[in-house]
PDB file of C-alpha atoms and ligand atoms in Angstrom:
ATOM      1  CA  MET A   4     -16.748  43.690 -17.565  1.00  0.00           C
ATOM      2  CA  ARG A   5     -13.225  42.762 -16.666  1.00  0.00           C
ATOM      3  CA  MET A   6     -10.557  43.080 -19.289  1.00  0.00           C
ATOM      4  CA  ASN A   7      -6.856  42.877 -19.258  1.00  0.00           C
ATOM      5  CA  ALA A   8      -5.431  45.964 -20.903  1.00  0.00           C
ATOM      6  CA  GLY A   9      -2.083  44.365 -21.572  1.00  0.00           C
ATOM      7  CA  THR A  10      -3.236  41.359 -23.510  1.00  0.00           C
ATOM      8  CA  ARG A  11      -6.039  43.246 -25.207  1.00  0.00           C
ATOM      9  CA  GLN A  12      -3.825  45.947 -26.569  1.00  0.00           C
ATOM     10  CA  ALA A  13      -0.804  43.779 -27.359  1.00  0.00           C
ATOM     11  CA  SER A  14      -2.599  42.119 -30.242  1.00  0.00           C
ATOM     12  CA  ARG A  15      -3.823  45.390 -31.747  1.00  0.00           C
ATOM     13  CA  LEU A  16      -1.952  47.651 -34.073  1.00  0.00           C
ATOM     14  CA  PRO A  17      -1.936  51.337 -33.227  1.00  0.00           C
ATOM     15  CA  THR A  18      -4.621  53.139 -35.178  1.00  0.00           C
ATOM     16  CA  PRO A  19      -4.575  56.746 -36.311  1.00  0.00           C
ATOM     17  CA  ALA A  20      -5.886  59.496 -34.045  1.00  0.00           C
ATOM     18  CA  PRO A  21      -9.585  60.290 -34.383  1.00  0.00           C
ATOM     19  CA  ARG A  22     -10.266  62.764 -37.145  1.00  0.00           C
ATOM     20  CA  ILE A  23     -10.716  65.983 -35.294  1.00  0.00           C
ATOM     21  CA  THR A  24     -11.000  69.174 -37.242  1.00  0.00           C
ATOM     22  CA  ARG A  25      -9.776  72.109 -35.237  1.00  0.00           C
ATOM     23  CA  ASN A  26     -11.698  75.253 -35.944  1.00  0.00           C
ATOM     24  CA  PRO A  27     -10.800  78.124 -33.616  1.00  0.00           C
ATOM     25  CA  MET A  28     -14.166  79.719 -34.339  1.00  0.00           C
ATOM     26  CA  SER A  29     -16.102  76.552 -33.600  1.00  0.00           C
ATOM     27  CA  ALA A  30     -18.962  76.884 -31.148  1.00  0.00           C
ATOM     28  CA  PHE A  31     -18.536  76.540 -27.425  1.00  0.00           C
ATOM     29  CA  ARG A  32     -18.975  72.919 -26.447  1.00  0.00           C
ATOM     30  CA  SER A  33     -18.755  71.526 -22.958  1.00  0.00           C
ATOM     31  CA  ARG A  34     -19.820  68.381 -21.175  1.00  0.00           C
ATOM     32  CA  PHE A  35     -21.192  66.993 -17.944  1.00  0.00           C
ATOM     33  CA  ALA A  36     -19.628  63.609 -17.211  1.00  0.00           C
ATOM     34  CA  PRO A  37     -21.005  61.927 -14.091  1.00  0.00           C
ATOM     35  CA  SER A  38     -20.122  58.413 -12.930  1.00  0.00           C
ATOM     36  CA  PRO A  39     -23.129  56.224 -12.072  1.00  0.00           C
ATOM     37  CA  THR A  40     -21.774  55.059  -8.723  1.00  0.00           C
ATOM     38  CA  GLY A  41     -24.690  56.467  -6.714  1.00  0.00           C
ATOM     39  CA  ARG A  42     -27.591  58.891  -6.985  1.00  0.00           C
ATOM     40  CA  LEU A  43     -26.745  62.404  -8.144  1.00  0.00           C
ATOM     41  CA  HIS A  44     -26.556  64.890  -5.273  1.00  0.00           C
ATOM     42  CA  LEU A  45     -26.610  68.647  -4.913  1.00  0.00           C
ATOM     43  CA  GLY A  46     -22.963  68.879  -5.990  1.00  0.00           C
ATOM     44  CA  HIS A  47     -23.742  67.127  -9.268  1.00  0.00           C
ATOM     45  CA  ALA A  48     -26.717  69.426  -9.810  1.00  0.00           C
ATOM     46  CA  PHE A  49     -24.403  72.394  -9.338  1.00  0.00           C
ATOM     47  CA  ALA A  50     -21.877  71.001 -11.831  1.00  0.00           C
ATOM     48  CA  ALA A  51     -24.529  70.274 -14.447  1.00  0.00           C
ATOM     49  CA  LEU A  52     -26.247  73.650 -14.020  1.00  0.00           C
ATOM     50  CA  VAL A  53     -22.925  75.511 -14.239  1.00  0.00           C
ATOM     51  CA  VAL A  54     -22.136  73.728 -17.505  1.00  0.00           C
ATOM     52  CA  ASP A  55     -25.591  74.439 -18.879  1.00  0.00           C
ATOM     53  CA  GLU A  56     -25.389  78.089 -17.877  1.00  0.00           C
ATOM     54  CA  ALA A  57     -21.920  78.505 -19.423  1.00  0.00           C
ATOM     55  CA  ALA A  58     -23.069  76.935 -22.684  1.00  0.00           C
ATOM     56  CA  ARG A  59     -26.132  79.185 -22.842  1.00  0.00           C
ATOM     57  CA  ALA A  60     -24.077  82.291 -22.090  1.00  0.00           C
ATOM     58  CA  ALA A  61     -21.646  81.390 -24.890  1.00  0.00           C
ATOM     59  CA  GLY A  62     -24.370  80.449 -27.357  1.00  0.00           C
ATOM     60  CA  GLY A  63     -23.027  76.896 -27.484  1.00  0.00           C
ATOM     61  CA  GLY A  64     -23.986  73.489 -26.152  1.00  0.00           C
ATOM     62  CA  TRP A  65     -22.930  70.652 -23.888  1.00  0.00           C
ATOM     63  CA  LEU A  66     -23.155  66.915 -23.987  1.00  0.00           C
ATOM     64  CA  LEU A  67     -23.743  64.263 -21.402  1.00  0.00           C
ATOM     65  CA  ARG A  68     -21.233  61.468 -20.966  1.00  0.00           C
ATOM     66  CA  ILE A  69     -21.568  58.508 -18.635  1.00  0.00           C
ATOM     67  CA  GLU A  70     -18.166  57.713 -17.113  1.00  0.00           C
ATOM     68  CA  ASP A  71     -18.715  54.099 -16.119  1.00  0.00           C
ATOM     69  CA  ILE A  72     -15.358  52.470 -16.780  1.00  0.00           C
ATOM     70  CA  ASP A  73     -15.305  51.177 -13.208  1.00  0.00           C
ATOM     71  CA  GLN A  74     -17.730  48.348 -13.753  1.00  0.00           C
ATOM     72  CA  THR A  75     -17.556  47.192 -10.154  1.00  0.00           C
ATOM     73  CA  ARG A  76     -18.793  50.498  -8.723  1.00  0.00           C
ATOM     74  CA  CYS A  77     -21.092  51.681 -11.519  1.00  0.00           C
ATOM     75  CA  LYS A  78     -24.686  50.379 -11.626  1.00  0.00           C
ATOM     76  CA  PRO A  79     -27.255  50.545 -14.445  1.00  0.00           C
ATOM     77  CA  GLU A  80     -29.927  51.808 -12.047  1.00  0.00           C
ATOM     78  CA  PHE A  81     -27.755  54.814 -11.197  1.00  0.00           C
ATOM     79  CA  GLU A  82     -27.277  55.460 -14.901  1.00  0.00           C
ATOM     80  CA  SER A  83     -31.022  55.691 -15.534  1.00  0.00           C
ATOM     81  CA  ALA A  84     -31.344  57.803 -12.377  1.00  0.00           C
ATOM     82  CA  ILE A  85     -28.886  60.310 -13.907  1.00  0.00           C
ATOM     83  CA  PHE A  86     -31.207  60.837 -16.887  1.00  0.00           C
ATOM     84  CA  GLU A  87     -34.207  61.110 -14.605  1.00  0.00           C
ATOM     85  CA  ASP A  88     -32.612  63.588 -12.198  1.00  0.00           C
ATOM     86  CA  LEU A  89     -31.176  65.820 -14.926  1.00  0.00           C
ATOM     87  CA  ALA A  90     -34.500  65.929 -16.758  1.00  0.00           C
ATOM     88  CA  TRP A  91     -36.197  66.821 -13.471  1.00  0.00           C
ATOM     89  CA  LEU A  92     -33.749  69.728 -13.121  1.00  0.00           C
ATOM     90  CA  GLY A  93     -35.000  70.928 -16.496  1.00  0.00           C
ATOM     91  CA  LEU A  94     -31.883  70.005 -18.472  1.00  0.00           C
ATOM     92  CA  SER A  95     -31.700  68.356 -21.880  1.00  0.00           C
ATOM     93  CA  TRP A  96     -28.757  67.027 -23.876  1.00  0.00           C
ATOM     94  CA  PRO A  97     -28.046  65.632 -27.317  1.00  0.00           C
ATOM     95  CA  GLU A  98     -28.489  61.916 -28.023  1.00  0.00           C
ATOM     96  CA  PRO A  99     -26.873  59.473 -28.231  1.00  0.00           C
ATOM     97  CA  VAL A 100     -25.156  59.805 -24.895  1.00  0.00           C
ATOM     98  CA  ARG A 101     -21.619  58.448 -24.863  1.00  0.00           C
ATOM     99  CA  ILE A 102     -21.449  55.520 -22.436  1.00  0.00           C
ATOM    100  CA  GLN A 103     -17.766  54.894 -21.831  1.00  0.00           C
ATOM    101  CA  SER A 104     -18.103  51.184 -21.046  1.00  0.00           C
ATOM    102  CA  HIS A 105     -19.344  50.617 -24.624  1.00  0.00           C
ATOM    103  CA  HIS A 106     -16.080  51.932 -26.013  1.00  0.00           C
ATOM    104  CA  PHE A 107     -13.254  50.013 -24.365  1.00  0.00           C
ATOM    105  CA  ASP A 108     -11.866  49.289 -27.836  1.00  0.00           C
ATOM    106  CA  ASP A 109     -11.299  53.009 -28.443  1.00  0.00           C
ATOM    107  CA  TYR A 110      -9.341  53.321 -25.235  1.00  0.00           C
ATOM    108  CA  ALA A 111      -7.332  50.200 -26.071  1.00  0.00           C
ATOM    109  CA  ASP A 112      -6.362  51.898 -29.343  1.00  0.00           C
ATOM    110  CA  ALA A 113      -5.270  55.024 -27.502  1.00  0.00           C
ATOM    111  CA  LEU A 114      -3.274  52.875 -25.103  1.00  0.00           C
ATOM    112  CA  ALA A 115      -1.655  51.018 -27.992  1.00  0.00           C
ATOM    113  CA  ARG A 116      -0.585  54.328 -29.510  1.00  0.00           C
ATOM    114  CA  LEU A 117       1.036  55.389 -26.243  1.00  0.00           C
ATOM    115  CA  ASN A 118       2.693  51.986 -26.003  1.00  0.00           C
ATOM    116  CA  ALA A 119       4.072  52.293 -29.525  1.00  0.00           C
ATOM    117  CA  MET A 120       5.710  55.565 -28.416  1.00  0.00           C
ATOM    118  CA  ASN A 121       7.315  53.801 -25.424  1.00  0.00           C
ATOM    119  CA  VAL A 122       5.907  56.334 -23.015  1.00  0.00           C
ATOM    120  CA  ILE A 123       3.946  53.899 -20.840  1.00  0.00           C
ATOM    121  CA  TYR A 124       5.067  50.999 -18.680  1.00  0.00           C
ATOM    122  CA  ARG A 125       3.416  48.176 -16.807  1.00  0.00           C
ATOM    123  CA  CYS A 126       3.234  48.682 -13.072  1.00  0.00           C
ATOM    124  CA  PHE A 127       2.785  45.481 -11.065  1.00  0.00           C
ATOM    125  CA  LYS A 128       3.054  47.146  -7.691  1.00  0.00           C
ATOM    126  CA  THR A 129       0.367  46.765  -5.085  1.00  0.00           C
ATOM    127  CA  ARG A 130      -1.349  49.780  -3.575  1.00  0.00           C
ATOM    128  CA  LYS A 131       0.729  49.273  -0.427  1.00  0.00           C
ATOM    129  CA  GLU A 132       4.014  49.225  -2.332  1.00  0.00           C
ATOM    130  CA  ILE A 133       3.040  52.379  -4.194  1.00  0.00           C
ATOM    131  CA  LEU A 134       2.222  54.116  -0.912  1.00  0.00           C
ATOM    132  CA  GLN A 135       5.620  53.150   0.456  1.00  0.00           C
ATOM    133  CA  GLU A 136       7.370  54.466  -2.635  1.00  0.00           C
ATOM    134  CA  MET A 137       5.418  57.686  -2.472  1.00  0.00           C
ATOM    135  CA  GLN A 138       7.206  58.476   0.795  1.00  0.00           C
ATOM    136  CA  ARG A 139      10.289  59.327  -1.219  1.00  0.00           C
ATOM    137  CA  ALA A 140       8.462  61.920  -3.313  1.00  0.00           C
ATOM    138  CA  PRO A 141      10.081  65.351  -2.870  1.00  0.00           C
ATOM    139  CA  HIS A 142       6.813  67.249  -2.518  1.00  0.00           C
ATOM    140  CA  ASP A 143       3.542  66.607  -0.754  1.00  0.00           C
ATOM    141  CA  ALA A 144       2.401  63.481  -2.523  1.00  0.00           C
ATOM    142  CA  SER A 145      -0.643  62.940  -0.384  1.00  0.00           C
ATOM    143  CA  GLY A 146      -3.073  64.560  -2.805  1.00  0.00           C
ATOM    144  CA  ASP A 147      -5.058  61.941  -4.605  1.00  0.00           C
ATOM    145  CA  GLY A 148      -6.585  62.215  -8.016  1.00  0.00           C
ATOM    146  CA  PRO A 149      -9.437  60.009  -9.183  1.00  0.00           C
ATOM    147  CA  GLU A 150      -7.000  57.126  -9.590  1.00  0.00           C
ATOM    148  CA  GLY A 151      -5.130  57.388  -6.297  1.00  0.00           C
ATOM    149  CA  GLY A 152      -2.067  59.202  -5.020  1.00  0.00           C
ATOM    150  CA  VAL A 153       0.891  60.783  -6.737  1.00  0.00           C
ATOM    151  CA  TYR A 154       3.566  58.296  -7.696  1.00  0.00           C
ATOM    152  CA  LEU A 155       6.714  59.569  -9.326  1.00  0.00           C
ATOM    153  CA  GLY A 156       7.748  56.275 -10.892  1.00  0.00           C
ATOM    154  CA  PRO A 157      10.129  53.446 -10.025  1.00  0.00           C
ATOM    155  CA  ALA A 158      13.678  54.209  -8.956  1.00  0.00           C
ATOM    156  CA  GLU A 159      14.863  51.684 -11.562  1.00  0.00           C
ATOM    157  CA  PRO A 160      12.684  50.868 -14.595  1.00  0.00           C
ATOM    158  CA  MET A 161      11.804  47.183 -14.946  1.00  0.00           C
ATOM    159  CA  SER A 162      13.432  45.419 -17.878  1.00  0.00           C
ATOM    160  CA  GLN A 163      11.165  44.704 -20.848  1.00  0.00           C
ATOM    161  CA  ASP A 164      11.851  40.969 -20.459  1.00  0.00           C
ATOM    162  CA  GLU A 165      10.736  40.913 -16.856  1.00  0.00           C
ATOM    163  CA  SER A 166       7.688  43.034 -17.632  1.00  0.00           C
ATOM    164  CA  ASP A 167       6.677  40.759 -20.514  1.00  0.00           C
ATOM    165  CA  ALA A 168       7.270  37.597 -18.495  1.00  0.00           C
ATOM    166  CA  ARG A 169       5.233  38.790 -15.508  1.00  0.00           C
ATOM    167  CA  ALA A 170       2.374  39.914 -17.761  1.00  0.00           C
ATOM    168  CA  ALA A 171       2.498  36.572 -19.627  1.00  0.00           C
ATOM    169  CA  SER A 172       2.261  34.726 -16.310  1.00  0.00           C
ATOM    170  CA  GLY A 173      -1.038  36.467 -15.654  1.00  0.00           C
ATOM    171  CA  GLU A 174       0.134  38.894 -12.984  1.00  0.00           C
ATOM    172  CA  ALA A 175      -2.154  41.920 -12.753  1.00  0.00           C
ATOM    173  CA  PHE A 176      -0.748  45.289 -13.744  1.00  0.00           C
ATOM    174  CA  ALA A 177      -1.705  48.870 -14.437  1.00  0.00           C
ATOM    175  CA  TRP A 178      -0.251  50.945 -17.252  1.00  0.00           C
ATOM    176  CA  ARG A 179       1.359  54.205 -16.192  1.00  0.00           C
ATOM    177  CA  VAL A 180       2.712  57.076 -18.250  1.00  0.00           C
ATOM    178  CA  SER A 181       6.391  57.584 -17.635  1.00  0.00           C
ATOM    179  CA  MET A 182       6.699  61.354 -17.287  1.00  0.00           C
ATOM    180  CA  LYS A 183      10.407  60.980 -17.943  1.00  0.00           C
ATOM    181  CA  ALA A 184       9.763  59.210 -21.256  1.00  0.00           C
ATOM    182  CA  ALA A 185       6.987  61.651 -22.147  1.00  0.00           C
ATOM    183  CA  ARG A 186       9.343  64.532 -21.552  1.00  0.00           C
ATOM    184  CA  ALA A 187      11.992  62.976 -23.792  1.00  0.00           C
ATOM    185  CA  ARG A 188       9.387  62.256 -26.452  1.00  0.00           C
ATOM    186  CA  LEU A 189       7.919  65.763 -26.463  1.00  0.00           C
ATOM    187  CA  ASP A 190      11.360  67.347 -26.248  1.00  0.00           C
ATOM    188  CA  GLU A 191      11.158  71.122 -26.623  1.00  0.00           C
ATOM    189  CA  LYS A 192       7.362  71.033 -26.685  1.00  0.00           C
ATOM    190  CA  TRP A 193       7.490  69.869 -23.072  1.00  0.00           C
ATOM    191  CA  ASP A 194       8.678  73.195 -21.639  1.00  0.00           C
ATOM    192  CA  ALA A 195       6.121  75.125 -23.662  1.00  0.00           C
ATOM    193  CA  LEU A 196       3.150  73.055 -22.481  1.00  0.00           C
ATOM    194  CA  SER A 197       0.398  75.152 -20.972  1.00  0.00           C
ATOM    195  CA  PHE A 198      -3.356  75.398 -20.775  1.00  0.00           C
ATOM    196  CA  ILE A 199      -5.902  78.171 -20.590  1.00  0.00           C
ATOM    197  CA  GLU A 200      -7.841  78.413 -17.355  1.00  0.00           C
ATOM    198  CA  GLU A 201     -10.882  80.629 -17.585  1.00  0.00           C
ATOM    199  CA  ALA A 202     -12.917  82.133 -14.762  1.00  0.00           C
ATOM    200  CA  LEU A 203     -16.185  80.298 -14.251  1.00  0.00           C
ATOM    201  CA  ASP A 204     -18.111  83.035 -16.028  1.00  0.00           C
ATOM    202  CA  GLY A 205     -15.606  82.911 -18.874  1.00  0.00           C
ATOM    203  CA  GLY A 206     -14.557  86.473 -18.087  1.00  0.00           C
ATOM    204  CA  ASP A 207     -10.925  86.080 -17.257  1.00  0.00           C
ATOM    205  CA  ALA A 208      -8.472  83.743 -18.987  1.00  0.00           C
ATOM    206  CA  ARG A 209      -5.003  82.852 -17.703  1.00  0.00           C
ATOM    207  CA  GLU A 210      -2.322  80.753 -19.331  1.00  0.00           C
ATOM    208  CA  ILE A 211      -0.983  78.191 -16.857  1.00  0.00           C
ATOM    209  CA  ALA A 212       2.367  76.507 -17.432  1.00  0.00           C
ATOM    210  CA  VAL A 213       2.071  72.747 -17.129  1.00  0.00           C
ATOM    211  CA  THR A 214       3.681  71.014 -14.119  1.00  0.00           C
ATOM    212  CA  PRO A 215       3.231  67.310 -14.965  1.00  0.00           C
ATOM    213  CA  ASP A 216       4.796  66.120 -11.708  1.00  0.00           C
ATOM    214  CA  LEU A 217       1.684  67.310  -9.893  1.00  0.00           C
ATOM    215  CA  LEU A 218       0.198  63.905 -10.610  1.00  0.00           C
ATOM    216  CA  GLY A 219       3.395  61.970 -11.264  1.00  0.00           C
ATOM    217  CA  ASP A 220       3.449  58.794 -13.369  1.00  0.00           C
ATOM    218  CA  LEU A 221      -0.252  58.752 -13.960  1.00  0.00           C
ATOM    219  CA  VAL A 222      -2.277  55.562 -14.400  1.00  0.00           C
ATOM    220  CA  VAL A 223      -3.702  55.333 -17.930  1.00  0.00           C
ATOM    221  CA  ALA A 224      -5.086  51.814 -17.599  1.00  0.00           C
ATOM    222  CA  ARG A 225      -6.103  50.433 -14.247  1.00  0.00           C
ATOM    223  CA  LYS A 226      -5.461  46.923 -13.038  1.00  0.00           C
ATOM    224  CA  ASP A 227      -9.202  46.371 -12.968  1.00  0.00           C
ATOM    225  CA  ALA A 228     -10.560  48.571 -15.741  1.00  0.00           C
ATOM    226  CA  ALA A 229      -8.476  48.478 -18.976  1.00  0.00           C
ATOM    227  CA  VAL A 230      -8.378  52.296 -18.967  1.00  0.00           C
ATOM    228  CA  SER A 231      -8.282  55.080 -16.389  1.00  0.00           C
ATOM    229  CA  TYR A 232     -10.444  58.146 -15.927  1.00  0.00           C
ATOM    230  CA  HIS A 233      -7.627  60.306 -17.295  1.00  0.00           C
ATOM    231  CA  LEU A 234      -7.150  58.574 -20.612  1.00  0.00           C
ATOM    232  CA  ALA A 235     -10.843  57.906 -21.257  1.00  0.00           C
ATOM    233  CA  SER A 236     -11.843  61.448 -20.425  1.00  0.00           C
ATOM    234  CA  VAL A 237      -9.094  63.106 -22.494  1.00  0.00           C
ATOM    235  CA  TRP A 238      -9.882  60.828 -25.417  1.00  0.00           C
ATOM    236  CA  ASP A 239     -13.626  61.404 -25.303  1.00  0.00           C
ATOM    237  CA  ASP A 240     -13.354  65.165 -24.886  1.00  0.00           C
ATOM    238  CA  ALA A 241     -11.297  65.281 -28.083  1.00  0.00           C
ATOM    239  CA  ARG A 242     -13.504  62.826 -29.882  1.00  0.00           C
ATOM    240  CA  ASP A 243     -16.618  64.824 -29.038  1.00  0.00           C
ATOM    241  CA  GLY A 244     -15.132  68.207 -29.911  1.00  0.00           C
ATOM    242  CA  VAL A 245     -15.324  69.469 -26.327  1.00  0.00           C
ATOM    243  CA  ASN A 246     -13.472  72.783 -26.348  1.00  0.00           C
ATOM    244  CA  HIS A 247     -14.390  73.858 -22.801  1.00  0.00           C
ATOM    245  CA  VAL A 248     -13.867  71.380 -19.992  1.00  0.00           C
ATOM    246  CA  ILE A 249     -15.851  72.541 -16.954  1.00  0.00           C
ATOM    247  CA  ARG A 250     -15.522  70.434 -13.816  1.00  0.00           C
ATOM    248  CA  GLY A 251     -14.870  70.506 -10.081  1.00  0.00           C
ATOM    249  CA  GLU A 252     -11.788  72.186  -8.664  1.00  0.00           C
ATOM    250  CA  ASP A 253     -10.647  68.836  -7.259  1.00  0.00           C
ATOM    251  CA  LEU A 254      -9.627  68.059 -10.845  1.00  0.00           C
ATOM    252  CA  ARG A 255      -7.657  71.249 -11.490  1.00  0.00           C
ATOM    253  CA  GLU A 256      -4.322  69.454 -11.136  1.00  0.00           C
ATOM    254  CA  ALA A 257      -5.457  66.788 -13.569  1.00  0.00           C
ATOM    255  CA  ALA A 258      -5.447  69.414 -16.332  1.00  0.00           C
ATOM    256  CA  HIS A 259      -1.640  69.433 -16.146  1.00  0.00           C
ATOM    257  CA  VAL A 260      -1.300  65.782 -17.032  1.00  0.00           C
ATOM    258  CA  HIS A 261      -4.235  65.830 -19.397  1.00  0.00           C
ATOM    259  CA  ARG A 262      -2.278  68.334 -21.457  1.00  0.00           C
ATOM    260  CA  VAL A 263       0.620  65.887 -21.601  1.00  0.00           C
ATOM    261  CA  LEU A 264      -1.700  63.103 -22.812  1.00  0.00           C
ATOM    262  CA  GLN A 265      -3.269  65.428 -25.392  1.00  0.00           C
ATOM    263  CA  GLU A 266       0.119  66.423 -26.722  1.00  0.00           C
ATOM    264  CA  LEU A 267       1.344  62.817 -26.927  1.00  0.00           C
ATOM    265  CA  LEU A 268      -1.829  61.707 -28.707  1.00  0.00           C
ATOM    266  CA  ASP A 269      -1.948  64.795 -30.920  1.00  0.00           C
ATOM    267  CA  LEU A 270      -5.327  65.900 -29.615  1.00  0.00           C
ATOM    268  CA  PRO A 271      -6.462  69.518 -29.395  1.00  0.00           C
ATOM    269  CA  ALA A 272      -6.244  71.377 -26.084  1.00  0.00           C
ATOM    270  CA  PRO A 273      -9.579  72.476 -24.632  1.00  0.00           C
ATOM    271  CA  ARG A 274      -9.890  75.473 -22.327  1.00  0.00           C
ATOM    272  CA  TYR A 275     -10.594  74.719 -18.680  1.00  0.00           C
ATOM    273  CA  ARG A 276     -12.897  76.089 -15.979  1.00  0.00           C
ATOM    274  CA  HIS A 277     -13.060  74.654 -12.475  1.00  0.00           C
ATOM    275  CA  HIS A 278     -15.953  75.231 -10.137  1.00  0.00           C
ATOM    276  CA  ARG A 279     -16.214  75.166  -6.357  1.00  0.00           C
ATOM    277  CA  LEU A 280     -17.366  71.973  -4.650  1.00  0.00           C
ATOM    278  CA  ILE A 281     -20.617  71.873  -2.741  1.00  0.00           C
ATOM    279  CA  ALA A 282     -20.356  70.934   0.935  1.00  0.00           C
ATOM    280  CA  ASN A 283     -22.814  69.467   3.431  1.00  0.00           C
ATOM    281  CA  ASP A 284     -23.955  71.336   6.543  1.00  0.00           C
ATOM    282  CA  ALA A 285     -20.795  70.259   8.344  1.00  0.00           C
ATOM    283  CA  GLY A 286     -18.728  71.954   5.634  1.00  0.00           C
ATOM    284  CA  VAL A 287     -17.466  68.672   4.175  1.00  0.00           C
ATOM    285  CA  ARG A 288     -17.562  68.041   0.436  1.00  0.00           C
ATOM    286  CA  LEU A 289     -20.675  66.079  -0.499  1.00  0.00           C
ATOM    287  CA  ALA A 290     -20.198  62.360  -0.940  1.00  0.00           C
ATOM    288  CA  LYS A 291     -22.295  59.253  -1.352  1.00  0.00           C
ATOM    289  CA  ARG A 292     -22.884  58.965   2.394  1.00  0.00           C
ATOM    290  CA  ASP A 293     -24.788  62.291   2.372  1.00  0.00           C
ATOM    291  CA  ALA A 294     -27.979  60.518   1.383  1.00  0.00           C
ATOM    292  CA  SER A 295     -30.221  63.430   2.288  1.00  0.00           C
ATOM    293  CA  TYR A 296     -28.527  65.593  -0.341  1.00  0.00           C
ATOM    294  CA  THR A 297     -29.414  63.377  -3.280  1.00  0.00           C
ATOM    295  CA  LEU A 298     -31.728  64.986  -5.798  1.00  0.00           C
ATOM    296  CA  LYS A 299     -34.102  62.080  -5.324  1.00  0.00           C
ATOM    297  CA  ALA A 300     -34.318  62.584  -1.545  1.00  0.00           C
ATOM    298  CA  MET A 301     -34.740  66.328  -1.969  1.00  0.00           C
ATOM    299  CA  ARG A 302     -37.395  65.841  -4.611  1.00  0.00           C
ATOM    300  CA  ASP A 303     -39.256  63.408  -2.330  1.00  0.00           C
ATOM    301  CA  GLU A 304     -39.163  66.063   0.382  1.00  0.00           C
ATOM    302  CA  GLY A 305     -40.948  68.482  -1.915  1.00  0.00           C
ATOM    303  CA  VAL A 306     -37.904  70.536  -2.990  1.00  0.00           C
ATOM    304  CA  SER A 307     -38.355  72.009  -6.486  1.00  0.00           C
ATOM    305  CA  PRO A 308     -35.736  72.558  -9.187  1.00  0.00           C
ATOM    306  CA  ALA A 309     -36.138  76.304  -8.557  1.00  0.00           C
ATOM    307  CA  ASN A 310     -35.326  75.748  -4.846  1.00  0.00           C
ATOM    308  CA  ILE A 311     -32.205  73.848  -5.906  1.00  0.00           C
ATOM    309  CA  ARG A 312     -30.997  76.742  -8.043  1.00  0.00           C
ATOM    310  CA  GLU A 313     -31.662  79.192  -5.226  1.00  0.00           C
ATOM    311  CA  ARG A 314     -29.825  77.069  -2.740  1.00  0.00           C
ATOM    312  CA  LEU A 315     -26.854  76.923  -5.106  1.00  0.00           C
ATOM    313  CA  ASP A 316     -26.920  80.696  -5.715  1.00  0.00           C
ATOM    314  CA  LEU A 317     -27.588  80.162  -9.388  1.00  0.00           C
TER     315      LEU A 317
HETATM  316  N1  LIG B 428     -16.668  61.328 -13.871  1.00  0.00           N
HETATM  317  C1  LIG B 428     -16.045  62.388 -13.141  1.00  0.00           C
HETATM  318  C2  LIG B 428     -16.768  62.589 -11.834  1.00  0.00           C
HETATM  319  O1  LIG B 428     -17.899  62.150 -11.716  1.00  0.00           O
HETATM  320  C3  LIG B 428     -16.076  63.677 -13.938  1.00  0.00           C
HETATM  321  C4  LIG B 428     -14.762  64.221 -14.192  1.00  0.00           C
HETATM  322  C5  LIG B 428     -14.732  65.275 -15.294  1.00  0.00           C
HETATM  323  O2  LIG B 428     -15.685  66.056 -15.433  1.00  0.00           O
HETATM  324  O3  LIG B 428     -13.721  65.336 -16.001  1.00  0.00           O
HETATM  325  O4  LIG B 428     -16.202  63.187 -10.942  1.00  0.00           O
END
């Protein structure tokens, strides 16, 4: 499904935030949110089992969410394989499962709200141009989040007329949050922004001051996907009452900008836990190319769910 975020959202009026009742005593609720871009591997099993274990320990629950906004890389057969592999591991989850690609309208509403606040701008730059501009970033901007590298924004903002004209002519663009505009918008709240990072077992909690520049002017709607991981995930966590986000440590920095998005959109702040990433025998983080580590391949080799837990020290 290919949609143009700009034209989609321009015709929509901002809608109110989802009705989220904030109850500090509400039960622990987490989520496992895989993307169906390949078969689940040992690293996914670890993530799902950690979430399940944390929810059990806290007497709460977790939900499954399918993060398939990238319709070019996500495949329906991988989606059904997720259900199959998780069930094989012995996990269960509440239905219905939130499938992000069925909810592009929700994300367009969120985008329209950000647009109405003037905290996002269209970015027409190519990947190459962005990389060139990143050279001028004062800190190590090589780290890449799920949506690419750290880009601190244009030296000179584009005029609204030029932006509108280029969009009207059909030129492709992404929407980015202007951290400068977000800062001005949030004013004194900006300096007080923080999040709670808990130890994986929930034992130790630290308050971390937010450093939004860690991810720069983040993409909230991709050129090719009408929304980005960041916006969709923040929106859905709030919508589904997720109060404990548990995910890989590669996404620790994302928590900083997710707090900015939550504050702009008036969404509650979950607590965060980040787990280690599982590596292959060569010590490299598991990826799609590690075909022998998929749960399917391991299952076919006669590995049991109990063996998986053992291997993961769970
Ligand atoms: N869809 C993301 C992934 O598969 C999950 C990110 C998250 O848990 O927030 O890496």
